[in-house]
């Protein structure tokens, strides 16, 4: 089944990220080769990041052929249960912040997956863990509306849980918040998330789904396999 969202790739990293190998221009060339219509160039930031103006200037200086729209973004992790992000002051012109669950949003700051697993083993109730996790994502969308969720729920397997553990009530609250805050939700090729249940809830809530590869090298830009069956399942619901 063909899906219109597959004509875009809304999460593509360049050498501005320390774990990527392709330049901005190489990613543009790859997008053209993949027949994309939309490309969102995205790189990782922290509160200490100083190169965002240079990055934005480099994006604006790209030679972009007719038929391709190039957008910009920065990816930042959720820091804590209040929904604060690990992000510097941004110049005008960044199209979207990608809100990422790289670590668990603790009350006093981010927690690594192993710490969370240890606390669950010591008696931290799964319902409380999931309430805090989803609550932080919703809080981040409320604090930073009009942005994008990056590989949402990818943290769950790392802490020994899965999307099906969320339950319908949490998924519905998450979906309503995304729609209400104009938050794009990417279905992510690299991580295979969110799953069909969450995407179906998002569609019913009126939210917008985009496709992303989370590419760290140009050869992967616009190349989808895991995303397609997830979208197919949503269409059949």
mmCIF file of C-alpha atoms in Angstrom:
data_model
loop_
_atom_site.group_PDB
_atom_site.id
_atom_site.type_symbol
_atom_site.label_atom_id
_atom_site.label_comp_id
_atom_site.label_asym_id
_atom_site.label_seq_id
_atom_site.Cartn_x
_atom_site.Cartn_y
_atom_site.Cartn_z
ATOM 1 C CA UNK A 1 0.000 0.000 0.000
ATOM 2 C CA UNK A 2 1.321 3.468 -0.899
ATOM 3 C CA UNK A 3 1.255 6.132 1.803
ATOM 4 C CA UNK A 4 1.665 9.824 1.055
ATOM 5 C CA UNK A 5 3.778 10.327 4.176
ATOM 6 C CA UNK A 6 6.501 8.137 2.654
ATOM 7 C CA UNK A 7 7.330 10.997 0.284
ATOM 8 C CA UNK A 8 8.942 12.746 3.254
ATOM 9 C CA UNK A 9 11.734 12.007 5.691
ATOM 10 C CA UNK A 10 11.350 14.201 8.762
ATOM 11 C CA UNK A 11 14.392 13.147 10.792
ATOM 12 C CA UNK A 12 17.776 13.033 9.052
ATOM 13 C CA UNK A 13 21.103 13.659 10.824
ATOM 14 C CA UNK A 14 24.274 15.208 9.429
ATOM 15 C CA UNK A 15 27.854 15.684 10.562
ATOM 16 C CA UNK A 16 26.636 18.432 12.894
ATOM 17 C CA UNK A 17 25.701 15.432 15.080
ATOM 18 C CA UNK A 18 28.708 13.611 16.486
ATOM 19 C CA UNK A 19 27.275 10.183 15.608
ATOM 20 C CA UNK A 20 26.432 10.845 11.936
ATOM 21 C CA UNK A 21 28.655 10.566 8.874
ATOM 22 C CA UNK A 22 26.940 12.442 6.014
ATOM 23 C CA UNK A 23 26.938 16.147 5.254
ATOM 24 C CA UNK A 24 23.828 18.259 4.832
ATOM 25 C CA UNK A 25 24.437 18.388 1.079
ATOM 26 C CA UNK A 26 24.860 14.616 0.863
ATOM 27 C CA UNK A 27 21.529 14.169 2.603
ATOM 28 C CA UNK A 28 19.843 16.510 0.123
ATOM 29 C CA UNK A 29 21.299 14.543 -2.792
ATOM 30 C CA UNK A 30 20.083 11.290 -1.204
ATOM 31 C CA UNK A 31 16.599 12.716 -0.741
ATOM 32 C CA UNK A 32 16.457 13.622 -4.413
ATOM 33 C CA UNK A 33 17.626 10.133 -5.327
ATOM 34 C CA UNK A 34 14.925 8.585 -3.142
ATOM 35 C CA UNK A 35 12.239 10.700 -4.811
ATOM 36 C CA UNK A 36 11.323 12.580 -1.640
ATOM 37 C CA UNK A 37 9.300 15.762 -1.630
ATOM 38 C CA UNK A 38 10.120 16.831 1.938
ATOM 39 C CA UNK A 39 13.326 16.502 3.953
ATOM 40 C CA UNK A 40 13.775 17.629 7.541
ATOM 41 C CA UNK A 41 17.432 17.998 8.483
ATOM 42 C CA UNK A 42 17.880 17.431 12.219
ATOM 43 C CA UNK A 43 20.842 17.383 14.581
ATOM 44 C CA UNK A 44 21.330 16.676 18.280
ATOM 45 C CA UNK A 45 21.606 19.577 20.711
ATOM 46 C CA UNK A 46 22.132 20.057 24.431
ATOM 47 C CA UNK A 47 21.830 23.133 26.627
ATOM 48 C CA UNK A 48 25.553 23.730 26.049
ATOM 49 C CA UNK A 49 25.349 23.611 22.228
ATOM 50 C CA UNK A 50 26.639 26.761 20.542
ATOM 51 C CA UNK A 51 26.642 25.871 16.839
ATOM 52 C CA UNK A 52 22.933 26.170 16.019
ATOM 53 C CA UNK A 53 23.282 29.535 14.185
ATOM 54 C CA UNK A 54 26.079 28.026 12.048
ATOM 55 C CA UNK A 55 23.933 24.954 11.370
ATOM 56 C CA UNK A 56 20.920 27.032 10.365
ATOM 57 C CA UNK A 57 23.047 29.172 8.054
ATOM 58 C CA UNK A 58 24.422 26.009 6.431
ATOM 59 C CA UNK A 59 20.903 24.658 5.875
ATOM 60 C CA UNK A 60 19.817 27.940 4.314
ATOM 61 C CA UNK A 61 22.861 27.933 2.012
ATOM 62 C CA UNK A 62 22.082 24.508 0.534
ATOM 63 C CA UNK A 63 21.365 24.149 -3.147
ATOM 64 C CA UNK A 64 17.904 22.567 -3.189
ATOM 65 C CA UNK A 65 16.367 21.435 -6.485
ATOM 66 C CA UNK A 66 12.800 22.159 -7.468
ATOM 67 C CA UNK A 67 10.357 19.633 -6.095
ATOM 68 C CA UNK A 68 12.099 19.176 -2.740
ATOM 69 C CA UNK A 69 11.274 21.167 0.376
ATOM 70 C CA UNK A 70 14.047 21.226 2.990
ATOM 71 C CA UNK A 71 13.098 21.937 6.599
ATOM 72 C CA UNK A 72 15.269 22.286 9.687
ATOM 73 C CA UNK A 73 15.117 20.862 13.175
ATOM 74 C CA UNK A 74 17.069 20.128 16.323
ATOM 75 C CA UNK A 75 16.656 17.054 18.521
ATOM 76 C CA UNK A 76 16.658 17.413 22.305
ATOM 77 C CA UNK A 77 15.934 14.960 25.095
ATOM 78 C CA UNK A 78 13.288 15.375 27.762
ATOM 79 C CA UNK A 79 15.149 16.162 30.975
ATOM 80 C CA UNK A 80 12.618 15.580 33.710
ATOM 81 C CA UNK A 81 9.022 14.943 34.694
ATOM 82 C CA UNK A 82 8.127 18.606 34.133
ATOM 83 C CA UNK A 83 8.778 18.216 30.388
ATOM 84 C CA UNK A 84 11.812 20.510 30.276
ATOM 85 C CA UNK A 85 14.151 19.904 27.335
ATOM 86 C CA UNK A 86 17.934 19.784 27.112
ATOM 87 C CA UNK A 87 18.047 22.620 24.599
ATOM 88 C CA UNK A 88 19.871 25.935 24.137
ATOM 89 C CA UNK A 89 18.296 29.237 23.184
ATOM 90 C CA UNK A 90 17.417 28.874 19.518
ATOM 91 C CA UNK A 91 17.669 31.483 16.766
ATOM 92 C CA UNK A 92 14.671 32.256 14.612
ATOM 93 C CA UNK A 93 14.289 29.879 11.708
ATOM 94 C CA UNK A 94 14.380 26.404 13.237
ATOM 95 C CA UNK A 95 11.198 24.801 11.943
ATOM 96 C CA UNK A 96 10.655 22.164 14.631
ATOM 97 C CA UNK A 97 12.216 20.870 17.813
ATOM 98 C CA UNK A 98 12.282 17.083 17.932
ATOM 99 C CA UNK A 99 11.315 16.003 21.449
ATOM 100 C CA UNK A 100 13.119 12.764 22.281
ATOM 101 C CA UNK A 101 12.863 10.137 25.030
ATOM 102 C CA UNK A 102 16.602 9.386 25.128
ATOM 103 C CA UNK A 103 16.558 8.886 28.886
ATOM 104 C CA UNK A 104 13.847 8.435 31.482
ATOM 105 C CA UNK A 105 12.443 11.777 32.690
ATOM 106 C CA UNK A 106 12.987 11.589 36.444
ATOM 107 C CA UNK A 107 11.591 14.017 38.972
ATOM 108 C CA UNK A 108 14.997 15.651 39.448
ATOM 109 C CA UNK A 109 16.566 14.944 36.073
ATOM 110 C CA UNK A 110 17.155 12.223 33.484
ATOM 111 C CA UNK A 111 17.668 8.623 34.574
ATOM 112 C CA UNK A 112 19.535 6.017 32.554
ATOM 113 C CA UNK A 113 17.690 2.831 31.564
ATOM 114 C CA UNK A 114 19.689 0.618 33.911
ATOM 115 C CA UNK A 115 18.784 2.826 36.865
ATOM 116 C CA UNK A 116 15.099 2.585 35.976
ATOM 117 C CA UNK A 117 15.274 -1.201 35.621
ATOM 118 C CA UNK A 118 16.951 -1.429 39.026
ATOM 119 C CA UNK A 119 14.260 0.720 40.624
ATOM 120 C CA UNK A 120 11.509 -1.368 39.034
ATOM 121 C CA UNK A 121 13.186 -4.518 40.370
ATOM 122 C CA UNK A 122 13.303 -2.878 43.800
ATOM 123 C CA UNK A 123 9.564 -2.221 43.763
ATOM 124 C CA UNK A 124 8.823 0.856 41.654
ATOM 125 C CA UNK A 125 5.343 0.046 40.366
ATOM 126 C CA UNK A 126 5.035 -0.232 36.605
ATOM 127 C CA UNK A 127 1.896 1.935 36.575
ATOM 128 C CA UNK A 128 3.777 4.708 38.368
ATOM 129 C CA UNK A 129 6.703 4.427 35.960
ATOM 130 C CA UNK A 130 4.416 4.659 32.940
ATOM 131 C CA UNK A 131 2.361 7.501 34.394
ATOM 132 C CA UNK A 132 5.525 9.533 34.953
ATOM 133 C CA UNK A 133 6.911 8.679 31.523
ATOM 134 C CA UNK A 134 3.785 9.553 29.543
ATOM 135 C CA UNK A 135 3.104 12.542 31.774
ATOM 136 C CA UNK A 136 6.536 13.952 30.967
ATOM 137 C CA UNK A 137 6.000 13.521 27.223
ATOM 138 C CA UNK A 138 2.640 15.284 27.455
ATOM 139 C CA UNK A 139 4.195 18.037 29.583
ATOM 140 C CA UNK A 140 6.946 18.525 26.989
ATOM 141 C CA UNK A 141 4.360 18.868 24.216
ATOM 142 C CA UNK A 142 2.481 21.422 26.325
ATOM 143 C CA UNK A 143 5.660 23.398 27.083
ATOM 144 C CA UNK A 144 6.946 23.297 23.498
ATOM 145 C CA UNK A 145 3.859 23.196 21.242
ATOM 146 C CA UNK A 146 4.063 22.995 17.476
ATOM 147 C CA UNK A 147 7.031 20.656 17.362
ATOM 148 C CA UNK A 148 7.647 16.915 16.729
ATOM 149 C CA UNK A 149 8.015 13.735 18.750
ATOM 150 C CA UNK A 150 11.136 11.765 17.831
ATOM 151 C CA UNK A 151 11.023 7.936 18.019
ATOM 152 C CA UNK A 152 8.405 8.180 20.756
ATOM 153 C CA UNK A 153 8.290 5.199 23.168
ATOM 154 C CA UNK A 154 11.708 3.944 22.005
ATOM 155 C CA UNK A 155 12.844 4.064 25.642
ATOM 156 C CA UNK A 156 10.330 1.474 26.819
ATOM 157 C CA UNK A 157 12.193 -1.694 25.712
ATOM 158 C CA UNK A 158 15.371 -0.303 27.259
ATOM 159 C CA UNK A 159 13.693 -0.226 30.678
ATOM 160 C CA UNK A 160 12.122 -3.657 30.251
ATOM 161 C CA UNK A 161 8.660 -2.517 29.175
ATOM 162 C CA UNK A 162 6.745 -2.302 25.888
ATOM 163 C CA UNK A 163 4.141 -0.129 24.221
ATOM 164 C CA UNK A 164 1.371 -2.605 25.002
ATOM 165 C CA UNK A 165 2.065 -1.960 28.706
ATOM 166 C CA UNK A 166 0.896 1.630 28.285
ATOM 167 C CA UNK A 167 -2.794 0.747 28.102
ATOM 168 C CA UNK A 168 -5.481 2.535 26.149
ATOM 169 C CA UNK A 169 -6.067 5.338 28.642
ATOM 170 C CA UNK A 170 -2.457 6.536 28.550
ATOM 171 C CA UNK A 171 -2.239 6.140 24.772
ATOM 172 C CA UNK A 172 -5.431 8.130 24.262
ATOM 173 C CA UNK A 173 -4.222 10.932 26.571
ATOM 174 C CA UNK A 174 -0.920 11.049 24.679
ATOM 175 C CA UNK A 175 -2.699 11.149 21.303
ATOM 176 C CA UNK A 176 -5.086 13.914 22.381
ATOM 177 C CA UNK A 177 -2.181 15.998 23.669
ATOM 178 C CA UNK A 178 -0.271 15.610 20.396
ATOM 179 C CA UNK A 179 -3.285 16.727 18.380
ATOM 180 C CA UNK A 180 -4.072 19.627 20.720
ATOM 181 C CA UNK A 181 -0.514 20.969 20.629
ATOM 182 C CA UNK A 182 0.039 20.629 16.859
ATOM 183 C CA UNK A 183 2.793 18.111 17.562
ATOM 184 C CA UNK A 184 3.893 16.006 14.610
ATOM 185 C CA UNK A 185 4.439 12.367 15.526
ATOM 186 C CA UNK A 186 7.028 10.563 13.481
ATOM 187 C CA UNK A 187 6.818 6.856 12.810
ATOM 188 C CA UNK A 188 10.476 5.980 13.031
ATOM 189 C CA UNK A 189 12.241 3.473 10.773
ATOM 190 C CA UNK A 190 15.280 2.983 12.985
ATOM 191 C CA UNK A 191 13.320 2.152 16.137
ATOM 192 C CA UNK A 192 10.046 0.867 14.658
ATOM 193 C CA UNK A 193 7.885 3.085 16.828
ATOM 194 C CA UNK A 194 5.319 4.202 17.761
ATOM 195 C CA UNK A 195 3.324 1.075 17.092
ATOM 196 C CA UNK A 196 0.051 0.719 15.234
ATOM 197 C CA UNK A 197 -2.113 1.047 18.365
ATOM 198 C CA UNK A 198 -0.624 4.418 19.255
ATOM 199 C CA UNK A 199 -0.702 5.629 15.657
ATOM 200 C CA UNK A 200 -4.353 4.603 15.334
ATOM 201 C CA UNK A 201 -5.200 6.535 18.496
ATOM 202 C CA UNK A 202 -3.343 9.528 17.130
ATOM 203 C CA UNK A 203 -5.248 9.390 13.863
ATOM 204 C CA UNK A 204 -8.574 9.178 15.706
ATOM 205 C CA UNK A 205 -7.575 12.186 17.836
ATOM 206 C CA UNK A 206 -6.844 14.230 14.716
ATOM 207 C CA UNK A 207 -3.064 14.258 15.084
ATOM 208 C CA UNK A 208 -0.590 14.268 12.219
ATOM 209 C CA UNK A 209 1.773 11.408 11.407
ATOM 210 C CA UNK A 210 5.015 11.870 9.461
ATOM 211 C CA UNK A 211 7.608 9.309 8.416
ATOM 212 C CA UNK A 212 11.256 9.401 9.398
ATOM 213 C CA UNK A 213 14.298 7.211 8.964
ATOM 214 C CA UNK A 214 16.356 8.790 11.766
ATOM 215 C CA UNK A 215 19.152 8.408 9.235
ATOM 216 C CA UNK A 216 22.747 8.874 10.337
ATOM 217 C CA UNK A 217 24.124 8.284 6.846
ATOM 218 C CA UNK A 218 22.815 9.449 3.509
ATOM 219 C CA UNK A 219 22.329 5.950 2.083
ATOM 220 C CA UNK A 220 19.408 5.442 4.482
ATOM 221 C CA UNK A 221 17.508 8.650 3.672
ATOM 222 C CA UNK A 222 13.960 7.945 2.552
ATOM 223 C CA UNK A 223 14.415 4.156 2.679
ATOM 224 C CA UNK A 224 11.519 2.565 4.545
ATOM 225 C CA UNK A 225 10.727 -1.027 5.465
ATOM 226 C CA UNK A 226 9.664 -1.160 9.143
ATOM 227 C CA UNK A 227 7.487 1.940 8.760
ATOM 228 C CA UNK A 228 5.342 0.529 5.956
ATOM 229 C CA UNK A 229 3.610 -2.297 7.877
ATOM 230 C CA UNK A 230 2.933 0.073 10.776
ATOM 231 C CA UNK A 231 1.205 2.484 8.419
ATOM 232 C CA UNK A 232 -0.644 -0.381 6.731
ATOM 233 C CA UNK A 233 -1.996 -1.510 10.103
ATOM 234 C CA UNK A 234 -3.232 2.004 10.881
ATOM 235 C CA UNK A 235 -4.994 2.214 7.536
ATOM 236 C CA UNK A 236 -6.787 -1.075 8.208
ATOM 237 C CA UNK A 237 -7.994 -0.079 11.684
#
